[in-house]
Short mmCIF file of C-alpha atoms and ligand atoms in Angstrom, two decimals:
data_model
loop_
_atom_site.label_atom_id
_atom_site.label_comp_id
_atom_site.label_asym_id
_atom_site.label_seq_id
_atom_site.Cartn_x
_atom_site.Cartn_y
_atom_site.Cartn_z
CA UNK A 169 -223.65 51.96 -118.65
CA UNK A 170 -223.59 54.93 -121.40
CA UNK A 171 -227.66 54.28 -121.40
CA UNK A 172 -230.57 54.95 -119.22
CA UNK A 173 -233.18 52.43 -118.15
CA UNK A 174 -235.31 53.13 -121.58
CA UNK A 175 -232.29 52.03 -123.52
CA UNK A 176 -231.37 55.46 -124.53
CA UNK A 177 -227.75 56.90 -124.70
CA UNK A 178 -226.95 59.03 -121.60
CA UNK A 179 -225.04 61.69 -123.78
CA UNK A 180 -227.29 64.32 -125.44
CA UNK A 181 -227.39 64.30 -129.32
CA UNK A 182 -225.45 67.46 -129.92
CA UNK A 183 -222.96 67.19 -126.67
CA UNK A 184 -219.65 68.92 -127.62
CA UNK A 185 -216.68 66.55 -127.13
CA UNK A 186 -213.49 68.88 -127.27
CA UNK A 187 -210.17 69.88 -125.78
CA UNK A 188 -208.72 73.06 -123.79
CA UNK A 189 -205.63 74.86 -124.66
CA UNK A 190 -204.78 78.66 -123.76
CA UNK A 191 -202.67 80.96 -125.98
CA UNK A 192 -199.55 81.22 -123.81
CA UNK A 193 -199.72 78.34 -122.91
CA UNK A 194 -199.15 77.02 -126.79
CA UNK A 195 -198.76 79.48 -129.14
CA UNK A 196 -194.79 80.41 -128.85
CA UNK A 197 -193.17 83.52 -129.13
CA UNK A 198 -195.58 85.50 -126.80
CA UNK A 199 -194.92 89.05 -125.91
CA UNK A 200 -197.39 90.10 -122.71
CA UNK A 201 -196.63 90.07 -118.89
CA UNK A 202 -196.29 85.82 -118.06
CA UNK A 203 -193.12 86.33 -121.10
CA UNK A 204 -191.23 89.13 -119.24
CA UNK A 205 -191.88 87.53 -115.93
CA UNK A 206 -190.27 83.91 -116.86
CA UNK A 207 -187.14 85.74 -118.40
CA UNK A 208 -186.71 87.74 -114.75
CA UNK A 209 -188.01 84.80 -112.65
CA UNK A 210 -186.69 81.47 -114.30
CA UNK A 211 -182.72 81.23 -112.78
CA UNK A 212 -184.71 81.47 -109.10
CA UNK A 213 -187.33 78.67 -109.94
CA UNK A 214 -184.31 76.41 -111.28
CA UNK A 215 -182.31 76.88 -108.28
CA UNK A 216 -185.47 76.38 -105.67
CA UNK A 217 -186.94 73.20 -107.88
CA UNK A 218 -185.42 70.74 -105.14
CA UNK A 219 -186.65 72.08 -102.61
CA UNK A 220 -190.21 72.82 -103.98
CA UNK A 221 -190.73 69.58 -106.01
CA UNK A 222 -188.42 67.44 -104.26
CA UNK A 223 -190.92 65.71 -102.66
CA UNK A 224 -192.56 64.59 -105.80
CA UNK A 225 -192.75 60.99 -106.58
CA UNK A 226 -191.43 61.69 -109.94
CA UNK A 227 -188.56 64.18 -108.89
CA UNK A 228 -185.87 61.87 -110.29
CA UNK A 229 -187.18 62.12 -113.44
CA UNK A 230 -187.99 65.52 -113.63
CA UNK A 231 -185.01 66.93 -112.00
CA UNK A 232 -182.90 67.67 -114.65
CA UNK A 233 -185.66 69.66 -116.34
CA UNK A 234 -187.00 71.35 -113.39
CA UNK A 235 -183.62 72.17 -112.49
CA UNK A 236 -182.71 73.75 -116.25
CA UNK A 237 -183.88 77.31 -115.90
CA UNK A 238 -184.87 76.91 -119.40
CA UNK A 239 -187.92 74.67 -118.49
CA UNK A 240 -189.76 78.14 -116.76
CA UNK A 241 -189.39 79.67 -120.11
CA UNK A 242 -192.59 79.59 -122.38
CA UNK A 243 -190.59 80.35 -125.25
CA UNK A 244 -191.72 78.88 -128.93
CA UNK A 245 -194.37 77.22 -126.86
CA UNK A 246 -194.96 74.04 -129.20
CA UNK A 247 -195.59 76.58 -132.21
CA UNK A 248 -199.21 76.09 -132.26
CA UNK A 249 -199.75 79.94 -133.92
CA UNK A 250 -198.00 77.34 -136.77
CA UNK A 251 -198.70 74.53 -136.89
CA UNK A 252 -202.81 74.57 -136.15
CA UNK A 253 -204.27 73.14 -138.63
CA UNK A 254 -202.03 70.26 -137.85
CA UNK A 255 -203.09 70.29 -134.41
CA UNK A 256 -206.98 70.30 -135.72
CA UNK A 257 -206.64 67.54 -137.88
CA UNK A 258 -205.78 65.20 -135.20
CA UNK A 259 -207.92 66.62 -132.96
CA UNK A 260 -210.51 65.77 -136.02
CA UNK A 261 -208.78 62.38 -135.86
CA UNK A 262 -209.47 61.96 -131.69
CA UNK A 263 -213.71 62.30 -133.38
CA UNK A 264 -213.41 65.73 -131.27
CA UNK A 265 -216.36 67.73 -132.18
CA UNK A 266 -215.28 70.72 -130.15
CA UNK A 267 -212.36 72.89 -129.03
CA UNK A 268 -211.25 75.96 -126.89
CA UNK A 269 -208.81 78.27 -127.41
CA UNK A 270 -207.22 81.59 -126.51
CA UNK A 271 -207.47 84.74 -128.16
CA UNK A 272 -204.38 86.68 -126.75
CA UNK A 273 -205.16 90.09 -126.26
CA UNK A 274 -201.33 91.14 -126.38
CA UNK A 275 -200.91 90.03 -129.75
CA UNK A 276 -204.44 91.88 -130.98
CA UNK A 277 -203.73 95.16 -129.16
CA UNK A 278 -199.67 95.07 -128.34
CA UNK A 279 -199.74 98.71 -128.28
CA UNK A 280 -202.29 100.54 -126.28
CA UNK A 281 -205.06 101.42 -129.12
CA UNK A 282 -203.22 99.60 -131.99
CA UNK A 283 -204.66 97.28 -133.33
CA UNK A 284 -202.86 94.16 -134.72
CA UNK A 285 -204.34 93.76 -138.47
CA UNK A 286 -202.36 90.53 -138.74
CA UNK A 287 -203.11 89.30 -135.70
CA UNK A 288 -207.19 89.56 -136.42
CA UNK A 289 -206.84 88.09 -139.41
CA UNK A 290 -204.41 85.18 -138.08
CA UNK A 291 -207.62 84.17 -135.27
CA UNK A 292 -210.39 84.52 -138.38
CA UNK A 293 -208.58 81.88 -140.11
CA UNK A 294 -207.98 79.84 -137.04
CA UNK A 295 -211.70 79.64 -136.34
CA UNK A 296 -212.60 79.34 -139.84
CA UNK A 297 -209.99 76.44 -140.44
CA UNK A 298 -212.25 74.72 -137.14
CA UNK A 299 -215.29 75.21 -138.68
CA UNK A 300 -214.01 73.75 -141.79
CA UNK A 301 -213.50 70.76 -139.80
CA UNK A 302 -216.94 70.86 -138.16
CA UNK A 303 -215.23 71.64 -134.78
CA UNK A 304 -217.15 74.28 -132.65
CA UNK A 305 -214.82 77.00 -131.91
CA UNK A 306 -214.98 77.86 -128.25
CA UNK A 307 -212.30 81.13 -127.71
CA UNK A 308 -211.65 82.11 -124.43
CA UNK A 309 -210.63 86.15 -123.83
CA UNK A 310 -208.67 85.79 -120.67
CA UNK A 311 -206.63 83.35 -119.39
CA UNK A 312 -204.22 84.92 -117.53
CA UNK A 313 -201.35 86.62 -119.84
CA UNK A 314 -202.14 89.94 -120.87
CA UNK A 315 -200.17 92.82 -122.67
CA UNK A 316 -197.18 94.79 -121.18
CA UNK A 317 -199.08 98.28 -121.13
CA UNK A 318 -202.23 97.16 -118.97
CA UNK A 319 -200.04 95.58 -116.60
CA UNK A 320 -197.99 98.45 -116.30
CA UNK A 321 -201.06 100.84 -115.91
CA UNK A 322 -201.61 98.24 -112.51
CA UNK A 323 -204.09 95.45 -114.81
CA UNK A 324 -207.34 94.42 -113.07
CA UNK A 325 -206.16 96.20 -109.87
CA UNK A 326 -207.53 99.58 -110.66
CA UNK A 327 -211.39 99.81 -112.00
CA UNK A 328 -210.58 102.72 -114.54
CA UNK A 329 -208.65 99.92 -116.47
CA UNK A 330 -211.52 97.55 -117.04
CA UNK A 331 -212.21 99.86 -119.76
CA UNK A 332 -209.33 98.41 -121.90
CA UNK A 333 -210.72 95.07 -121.21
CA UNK A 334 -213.85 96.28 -122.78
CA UNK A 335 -212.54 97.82 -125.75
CA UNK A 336 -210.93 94.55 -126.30
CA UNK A 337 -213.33 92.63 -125.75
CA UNK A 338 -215.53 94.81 -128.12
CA UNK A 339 -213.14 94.74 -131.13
CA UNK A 340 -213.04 90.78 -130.74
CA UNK A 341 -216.94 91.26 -130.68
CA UNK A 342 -216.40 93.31 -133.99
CA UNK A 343 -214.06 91.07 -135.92
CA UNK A 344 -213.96 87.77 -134.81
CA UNK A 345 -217.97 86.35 -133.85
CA UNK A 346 -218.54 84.81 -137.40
CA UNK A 347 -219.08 81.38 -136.84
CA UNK A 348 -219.10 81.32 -132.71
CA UNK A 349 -221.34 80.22 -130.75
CA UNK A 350 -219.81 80.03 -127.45
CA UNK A 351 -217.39 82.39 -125.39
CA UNK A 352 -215.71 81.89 -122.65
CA UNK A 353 -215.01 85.26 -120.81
CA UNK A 354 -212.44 84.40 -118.18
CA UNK A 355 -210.09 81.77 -116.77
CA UNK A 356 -210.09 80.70 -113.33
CA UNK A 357 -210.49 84.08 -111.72
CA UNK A 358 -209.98 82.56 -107.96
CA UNK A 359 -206.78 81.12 -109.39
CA UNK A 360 -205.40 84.19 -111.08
CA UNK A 361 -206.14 85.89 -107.59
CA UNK A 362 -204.59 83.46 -105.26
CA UNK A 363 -201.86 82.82 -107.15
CA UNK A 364 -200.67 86.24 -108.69
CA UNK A 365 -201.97 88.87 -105.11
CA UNK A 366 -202.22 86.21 -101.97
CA UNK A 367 -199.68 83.42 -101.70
CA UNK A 368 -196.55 82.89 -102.68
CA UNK A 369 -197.30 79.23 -102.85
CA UNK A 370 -194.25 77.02 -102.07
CA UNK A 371 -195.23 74.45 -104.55
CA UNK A 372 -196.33 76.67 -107.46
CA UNK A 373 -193.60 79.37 -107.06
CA UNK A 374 -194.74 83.00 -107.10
CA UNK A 375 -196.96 84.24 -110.15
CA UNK A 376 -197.11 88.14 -112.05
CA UNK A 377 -197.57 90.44 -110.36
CA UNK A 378 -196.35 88.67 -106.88
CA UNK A 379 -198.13 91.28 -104.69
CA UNK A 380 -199.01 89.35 -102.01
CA UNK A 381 -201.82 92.13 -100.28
CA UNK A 382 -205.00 90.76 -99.56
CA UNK A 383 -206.59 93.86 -99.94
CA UNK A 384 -205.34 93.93 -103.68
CA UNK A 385 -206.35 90.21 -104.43
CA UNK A 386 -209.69 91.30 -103.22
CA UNK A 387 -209.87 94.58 -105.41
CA UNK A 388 -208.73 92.27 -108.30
CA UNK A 389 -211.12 89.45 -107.57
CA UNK A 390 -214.00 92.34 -107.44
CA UNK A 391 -212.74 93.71 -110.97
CA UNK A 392 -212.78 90.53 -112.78
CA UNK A 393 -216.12 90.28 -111.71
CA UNK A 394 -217.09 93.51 -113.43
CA UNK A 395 -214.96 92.34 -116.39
CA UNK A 396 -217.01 89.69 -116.74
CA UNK A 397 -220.50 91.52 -116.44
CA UNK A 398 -219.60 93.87 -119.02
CA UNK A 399 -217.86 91.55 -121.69
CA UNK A 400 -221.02 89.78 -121.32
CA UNK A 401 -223.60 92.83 -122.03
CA UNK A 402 -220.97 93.65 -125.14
CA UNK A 403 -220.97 89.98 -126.15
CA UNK A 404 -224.45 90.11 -126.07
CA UNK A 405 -225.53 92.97 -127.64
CA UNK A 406 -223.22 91.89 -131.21
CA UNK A 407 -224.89 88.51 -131.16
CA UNK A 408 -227.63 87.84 -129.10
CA UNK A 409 -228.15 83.58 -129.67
CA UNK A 410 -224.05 83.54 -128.77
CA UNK A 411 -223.57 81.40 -125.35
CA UNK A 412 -221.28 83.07 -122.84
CA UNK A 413 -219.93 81.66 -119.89
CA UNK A 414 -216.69 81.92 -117.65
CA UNK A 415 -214.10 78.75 -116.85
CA UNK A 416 -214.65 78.55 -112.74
CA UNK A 417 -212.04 76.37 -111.09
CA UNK A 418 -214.13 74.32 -108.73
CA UNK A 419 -212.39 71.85 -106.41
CA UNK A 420 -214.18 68.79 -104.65
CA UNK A 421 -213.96 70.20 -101.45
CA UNK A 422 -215.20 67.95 -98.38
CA UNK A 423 -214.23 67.58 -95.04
CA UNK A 424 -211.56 65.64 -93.53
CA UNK A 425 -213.51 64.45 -90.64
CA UNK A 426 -217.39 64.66 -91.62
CA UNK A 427 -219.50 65.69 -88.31
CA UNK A 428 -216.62 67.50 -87.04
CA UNK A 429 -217.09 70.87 -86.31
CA UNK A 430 -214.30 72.22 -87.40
CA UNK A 431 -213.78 70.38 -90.83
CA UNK A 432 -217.26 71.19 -91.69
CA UNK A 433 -217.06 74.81 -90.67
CA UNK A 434 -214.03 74.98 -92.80
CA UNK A 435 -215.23 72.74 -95.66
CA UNK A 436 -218.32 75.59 -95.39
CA UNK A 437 -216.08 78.71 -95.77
CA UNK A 438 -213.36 76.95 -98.27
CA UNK A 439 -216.44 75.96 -100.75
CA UNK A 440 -218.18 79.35 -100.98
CA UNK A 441 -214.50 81.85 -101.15
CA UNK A 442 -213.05 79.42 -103.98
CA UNK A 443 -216.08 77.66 -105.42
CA UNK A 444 -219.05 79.70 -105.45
CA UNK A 445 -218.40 83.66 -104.34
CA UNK A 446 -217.15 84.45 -107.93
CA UNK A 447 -220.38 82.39 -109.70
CA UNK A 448 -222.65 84.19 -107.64
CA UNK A 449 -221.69 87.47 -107.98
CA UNK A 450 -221.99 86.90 -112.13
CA UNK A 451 -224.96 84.45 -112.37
CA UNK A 452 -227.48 86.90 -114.23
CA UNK A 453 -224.81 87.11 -116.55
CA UNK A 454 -223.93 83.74 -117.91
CA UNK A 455 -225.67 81.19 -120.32
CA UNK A 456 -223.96 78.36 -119.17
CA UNK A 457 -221.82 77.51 -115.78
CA UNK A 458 -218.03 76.37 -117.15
CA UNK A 459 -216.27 74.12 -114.97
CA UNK A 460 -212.93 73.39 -114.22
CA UNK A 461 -212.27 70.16 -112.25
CA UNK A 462 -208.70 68.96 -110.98
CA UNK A 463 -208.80 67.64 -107.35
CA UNK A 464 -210.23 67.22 -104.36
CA UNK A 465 -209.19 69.06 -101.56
CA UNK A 466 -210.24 67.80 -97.50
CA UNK A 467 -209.88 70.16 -95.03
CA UNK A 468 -209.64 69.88 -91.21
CA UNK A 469 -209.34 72.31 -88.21
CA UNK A 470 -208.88 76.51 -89.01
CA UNK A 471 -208.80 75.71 -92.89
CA UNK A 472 -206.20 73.47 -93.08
CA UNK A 473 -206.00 71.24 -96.18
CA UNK A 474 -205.18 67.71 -95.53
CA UNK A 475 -205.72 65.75 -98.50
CA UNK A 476 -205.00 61.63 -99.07
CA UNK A 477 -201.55 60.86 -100.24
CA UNK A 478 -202.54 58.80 -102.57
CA UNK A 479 -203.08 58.36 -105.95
CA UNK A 480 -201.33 62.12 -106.65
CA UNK A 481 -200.48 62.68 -110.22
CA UNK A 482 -196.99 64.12 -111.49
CA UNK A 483 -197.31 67.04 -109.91
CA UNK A 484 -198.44 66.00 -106.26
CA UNK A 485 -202.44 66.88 -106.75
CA UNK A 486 -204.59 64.05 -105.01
CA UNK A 487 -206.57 62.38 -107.54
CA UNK A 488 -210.24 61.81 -107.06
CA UNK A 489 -211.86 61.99 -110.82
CA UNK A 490 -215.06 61.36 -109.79
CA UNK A 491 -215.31 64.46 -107.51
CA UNK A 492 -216.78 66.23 -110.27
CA UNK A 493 -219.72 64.60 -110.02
CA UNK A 494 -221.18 66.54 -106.23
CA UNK A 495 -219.78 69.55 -108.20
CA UNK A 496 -222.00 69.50 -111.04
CA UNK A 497 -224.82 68.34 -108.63
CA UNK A 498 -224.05 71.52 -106.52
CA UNK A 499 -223.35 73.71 -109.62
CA UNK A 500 -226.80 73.04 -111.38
CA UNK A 501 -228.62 72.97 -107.57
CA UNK A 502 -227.66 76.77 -107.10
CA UNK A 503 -227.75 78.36 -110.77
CA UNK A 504 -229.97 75.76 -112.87
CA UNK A 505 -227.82 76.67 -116.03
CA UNK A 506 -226.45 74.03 -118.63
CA UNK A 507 -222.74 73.42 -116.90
CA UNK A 508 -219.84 72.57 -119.62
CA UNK A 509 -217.02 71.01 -118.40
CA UNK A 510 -214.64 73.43 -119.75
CA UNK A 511 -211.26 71.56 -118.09
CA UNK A 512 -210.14 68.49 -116.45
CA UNK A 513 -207.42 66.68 -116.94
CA UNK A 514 -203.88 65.20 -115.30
CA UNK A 515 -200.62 65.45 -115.51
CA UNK A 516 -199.66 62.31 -116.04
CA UNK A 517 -196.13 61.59 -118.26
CA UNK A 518 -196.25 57.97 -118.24
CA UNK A 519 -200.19 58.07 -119.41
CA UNK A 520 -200.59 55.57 -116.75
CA UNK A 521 -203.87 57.45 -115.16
CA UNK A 522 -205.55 59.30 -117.70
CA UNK A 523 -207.52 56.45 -119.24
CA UNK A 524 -208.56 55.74 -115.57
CA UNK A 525 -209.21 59.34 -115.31
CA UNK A 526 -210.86 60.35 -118.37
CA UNK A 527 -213.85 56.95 -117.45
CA UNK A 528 -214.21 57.82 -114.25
CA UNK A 529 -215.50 61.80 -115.94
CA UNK A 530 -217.33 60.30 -117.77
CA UNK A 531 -219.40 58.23 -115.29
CA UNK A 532 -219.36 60.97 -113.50
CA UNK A 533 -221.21 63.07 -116.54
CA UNK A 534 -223.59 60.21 -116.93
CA UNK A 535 -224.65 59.61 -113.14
CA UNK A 536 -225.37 63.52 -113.13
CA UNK A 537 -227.02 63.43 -116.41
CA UNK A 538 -229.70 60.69 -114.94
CA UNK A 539 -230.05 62.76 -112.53
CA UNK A 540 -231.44 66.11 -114.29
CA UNK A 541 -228.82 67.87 -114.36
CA UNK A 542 -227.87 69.45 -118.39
CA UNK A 543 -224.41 68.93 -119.36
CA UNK A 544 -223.92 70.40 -122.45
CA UNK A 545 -219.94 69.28 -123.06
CA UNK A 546 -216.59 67.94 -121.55
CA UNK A 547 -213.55 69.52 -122.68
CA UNK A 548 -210.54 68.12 -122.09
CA UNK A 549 -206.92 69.27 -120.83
CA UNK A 550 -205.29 69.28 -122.88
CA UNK A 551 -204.97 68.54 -126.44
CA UNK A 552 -201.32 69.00 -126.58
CA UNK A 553 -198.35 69.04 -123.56
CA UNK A 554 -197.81 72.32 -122.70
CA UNK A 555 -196.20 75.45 -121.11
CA UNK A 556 -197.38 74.47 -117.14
CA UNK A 557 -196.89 78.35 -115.89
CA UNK A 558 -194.57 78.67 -113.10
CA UNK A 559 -193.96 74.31 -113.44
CA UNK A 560 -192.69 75.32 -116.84
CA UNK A 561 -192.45 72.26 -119.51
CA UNK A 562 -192.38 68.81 -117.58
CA UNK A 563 -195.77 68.14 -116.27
CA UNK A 564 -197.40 66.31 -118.96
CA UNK A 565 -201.07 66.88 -119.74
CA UNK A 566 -201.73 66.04 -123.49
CA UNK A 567 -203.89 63.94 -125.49
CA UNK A 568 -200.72 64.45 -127.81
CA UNK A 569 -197.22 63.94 -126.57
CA UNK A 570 -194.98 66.91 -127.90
CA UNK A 571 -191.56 66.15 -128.39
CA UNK A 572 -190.14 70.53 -127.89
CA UNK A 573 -186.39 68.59 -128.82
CA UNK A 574 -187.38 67.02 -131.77
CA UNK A 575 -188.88 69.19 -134.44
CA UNK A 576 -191.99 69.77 -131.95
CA UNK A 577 -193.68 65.92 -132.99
CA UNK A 578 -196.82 65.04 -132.05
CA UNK A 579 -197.48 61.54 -130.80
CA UNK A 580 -201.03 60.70 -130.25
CA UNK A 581 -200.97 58.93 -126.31
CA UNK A 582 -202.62 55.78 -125.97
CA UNK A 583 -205.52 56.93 -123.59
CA UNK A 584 -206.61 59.66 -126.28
CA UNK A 585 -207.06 56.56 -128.93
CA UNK A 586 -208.86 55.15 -126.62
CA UNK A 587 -210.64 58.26 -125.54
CA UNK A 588 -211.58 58.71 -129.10
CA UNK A 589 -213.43 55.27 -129.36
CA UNK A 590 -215.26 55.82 -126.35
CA UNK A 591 -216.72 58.97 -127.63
CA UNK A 592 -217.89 56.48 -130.97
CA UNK A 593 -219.50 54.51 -128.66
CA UNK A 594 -221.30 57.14 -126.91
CA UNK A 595 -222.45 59.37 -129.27
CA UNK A 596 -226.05 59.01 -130.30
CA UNK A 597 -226.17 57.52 -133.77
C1 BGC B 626 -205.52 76.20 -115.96
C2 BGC B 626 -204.59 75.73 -117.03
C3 BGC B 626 -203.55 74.80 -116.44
C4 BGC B 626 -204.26 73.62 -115.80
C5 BGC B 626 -203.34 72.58 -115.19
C6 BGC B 626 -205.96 75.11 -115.02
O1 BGC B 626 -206.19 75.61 -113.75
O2 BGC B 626 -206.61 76.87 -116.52
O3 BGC B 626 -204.00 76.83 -117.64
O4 BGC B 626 -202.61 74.37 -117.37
O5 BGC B 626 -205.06 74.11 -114.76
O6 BGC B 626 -202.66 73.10 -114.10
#
């Protein structure tokens, strides 16, 4: 493939080819609400691993880690607030064009209404020593972790609070736009939700806060919502050409049994809570539709998920890459905005599927793209292994292999060398 019928590359000329990461996730030494929750929570994920993970088909590897309460702390993360121009040169080296980031918010404002001079100035460099490598700087406001002092004033749950959020989000507006384009808002606000007010999954553990009341999650879910709508007037208003957007974690969802009333009624209700209520409710304000894309999920009788058992990746998801192609079908049908794959990637330690998974994207970009539908990037997870949340350090989702007892070395994986040649050869010349 990789051209149409007029012998034209698929891939638009200026298509941004880059890689996710998140602050907490990478940084090290963090200081917000995910950093005091690991140090309270990490002896009880150790001692219910095997009976959470045991099922997975690479639990006798893993074991050891997952049962180490160490592995559920985030810790010096892979010292990426260090070491990133490192970390940009070989993403410079992968012929990435493109690359998202966190800005965290507890490090810019750890005090309520102090300001972090250092901290500024450390994410002005970061996105200057990007540009300097002609990669497009793509920082991302929320994902997830925030300071101790909002979350102890009740975060996202209360609406008076979402005018911290603002003031945040204006000062990054004030300091840190030179030389951005795009913003990403929020991370996976049906996620965040779920995870952190609804269920205490058995797989994932619990997340902060652990409130488990729908009518908080809810509240919360209505919030972020707001969040976003306002970050993007501010956003806006200090740089009107700048393209805002949120990361939406969208799942392939289908029924088990197509025709049957049930799975479809379910497949119907499943798709618009976790896929599309959030999109809607901001669609006026966003320039471009970011997508997340994992797995697919099949459902069957009173919302019941019942996926395939096979292929699953390390951590038991069931792998179907090409499920992101009805998404981005679906996603352009209902908002006709450019869609940027902000995420999607595996966890995969033996880099035995992400070659696999990383062609099947991209035939799954380029059957969309013949079809009308503007893509405007793919960004993969992740550049480097990283801190997994509750899974803490095993599951493996790098382009680069980081070896946390060794000095913190990067090893390039095989399927990112060979990721980088395929974006060569489909790059217009
Ligand atoms: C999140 C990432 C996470 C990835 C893999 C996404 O939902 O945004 O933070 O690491 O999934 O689980």
């Amino acid at each position: 493939m990789d051209k149409n019928q007029k012998g034209q590359k698929i891939f638009p000329k200026a298509f941004l080819w880059g890689a996710s990461t998140s602050a907490h996730q990478v940084e090290g030494e963090p200081l917000n609400d995910w950093s005091v929750w690991e140090l309270e929570h990490a002896h009880v994920l150790a001692k219910t691993a095997h009976k959470r993970l045991g099922w997975l088909p690479v639990w006798d590897e893993i074991k050891h880690q997952a049962e180490d309460p160490y592995n559920y702390i985030s810790g010096r993360g892979v010292e990426h607030y260090e070491r990133f121009r490192e970390d940009f040169d070989i993403a410079k080296s992968l012929n990435l064009n493109a690359f998202r980031f966190g800005i965290e918010w507890s490090r810019l404002e750890p005090e309520e209404g102090m300001w972090d001079q250092e901290a500024i100035d450390h994410y002005k460099t970061y996105i200057a020593e990007l540009k300097k490598r002609h990669i497009e700087p793509m920082p991302n406001l929320w994902h997830w972790s925030m300071p101790i002092w909002f979350t102890d004033l009740g975060g996202f749950e209360k609406k008076a609070n979402l005018r911290y959020f603002e003031r945040f989000v204006q000062k990054f507006a004030d300091e840190l736009l030179d030389g951005v384009n795009f913003v990403i808002t929020l991370n996976e606000p049906n996620v965040y939700t779920t995870y952190g007010y609804l269920t205490g999954d058995p797989i994932t553990g619990m997340w902060p806060p652990a409130k488990r009341s729908l009518r908080k999650s809810l509240l919360v879910y209505q919030h972020l919502a707001l969040a976003h709508r306002q970050a993007y007037v501010i956003l806006k208003q200090a740089k009107p050409k700048l393209q805002v957007g949120l990361a939406a974690q969208l799942a392939n969802i289908q029924a088990y049994r197509p025709h049957n009333f049930f799975d479809e009624l379910s497949t119907k209700v499943m798709r618009y809570g976790w896929n599309w209520w959030f999109l809607r409710r901001v669609r006026n304000e966003q320039d471009f539709v970011g997508v997340n894309y994992y797995f697919s999920d099949y459902y069957t009788g009173l919302a019941k998920r019942k996926s395939p058992s096979v292929p699953l990746n390390d951590m038991g998801w069931y792998m179907e890459p090409e499920g992101l192609y009805p998404l981005l079908l679906r996603a352009w049908a209902h908002y006709h905005k450019p869609i940027i794959v902000t995420e999607n990637g595996v966890a995969d330690r033996h880099d035995q599927y992400r070659q696999w998974w990383i062609e099947e994207s991209i035939v799954a970009m380029e059957r969309a793209l013949s079809e009308g539908v503007e893509i405007h990037g793919y960004f993969h997870w992740s550049l480097l292994d990283n801190f997994e949340w509750a899974y803490g350090w095993w599951p493996k989702f790098g382009l680069v292999a980081v070896d946390r007892e060794h000095g913190m070395k990067r090893t390039i994986r095989p399927s990112a060398k060979w990721f980088a040649k395929r974006i060569k050869d489909l790059e217009v010349d």
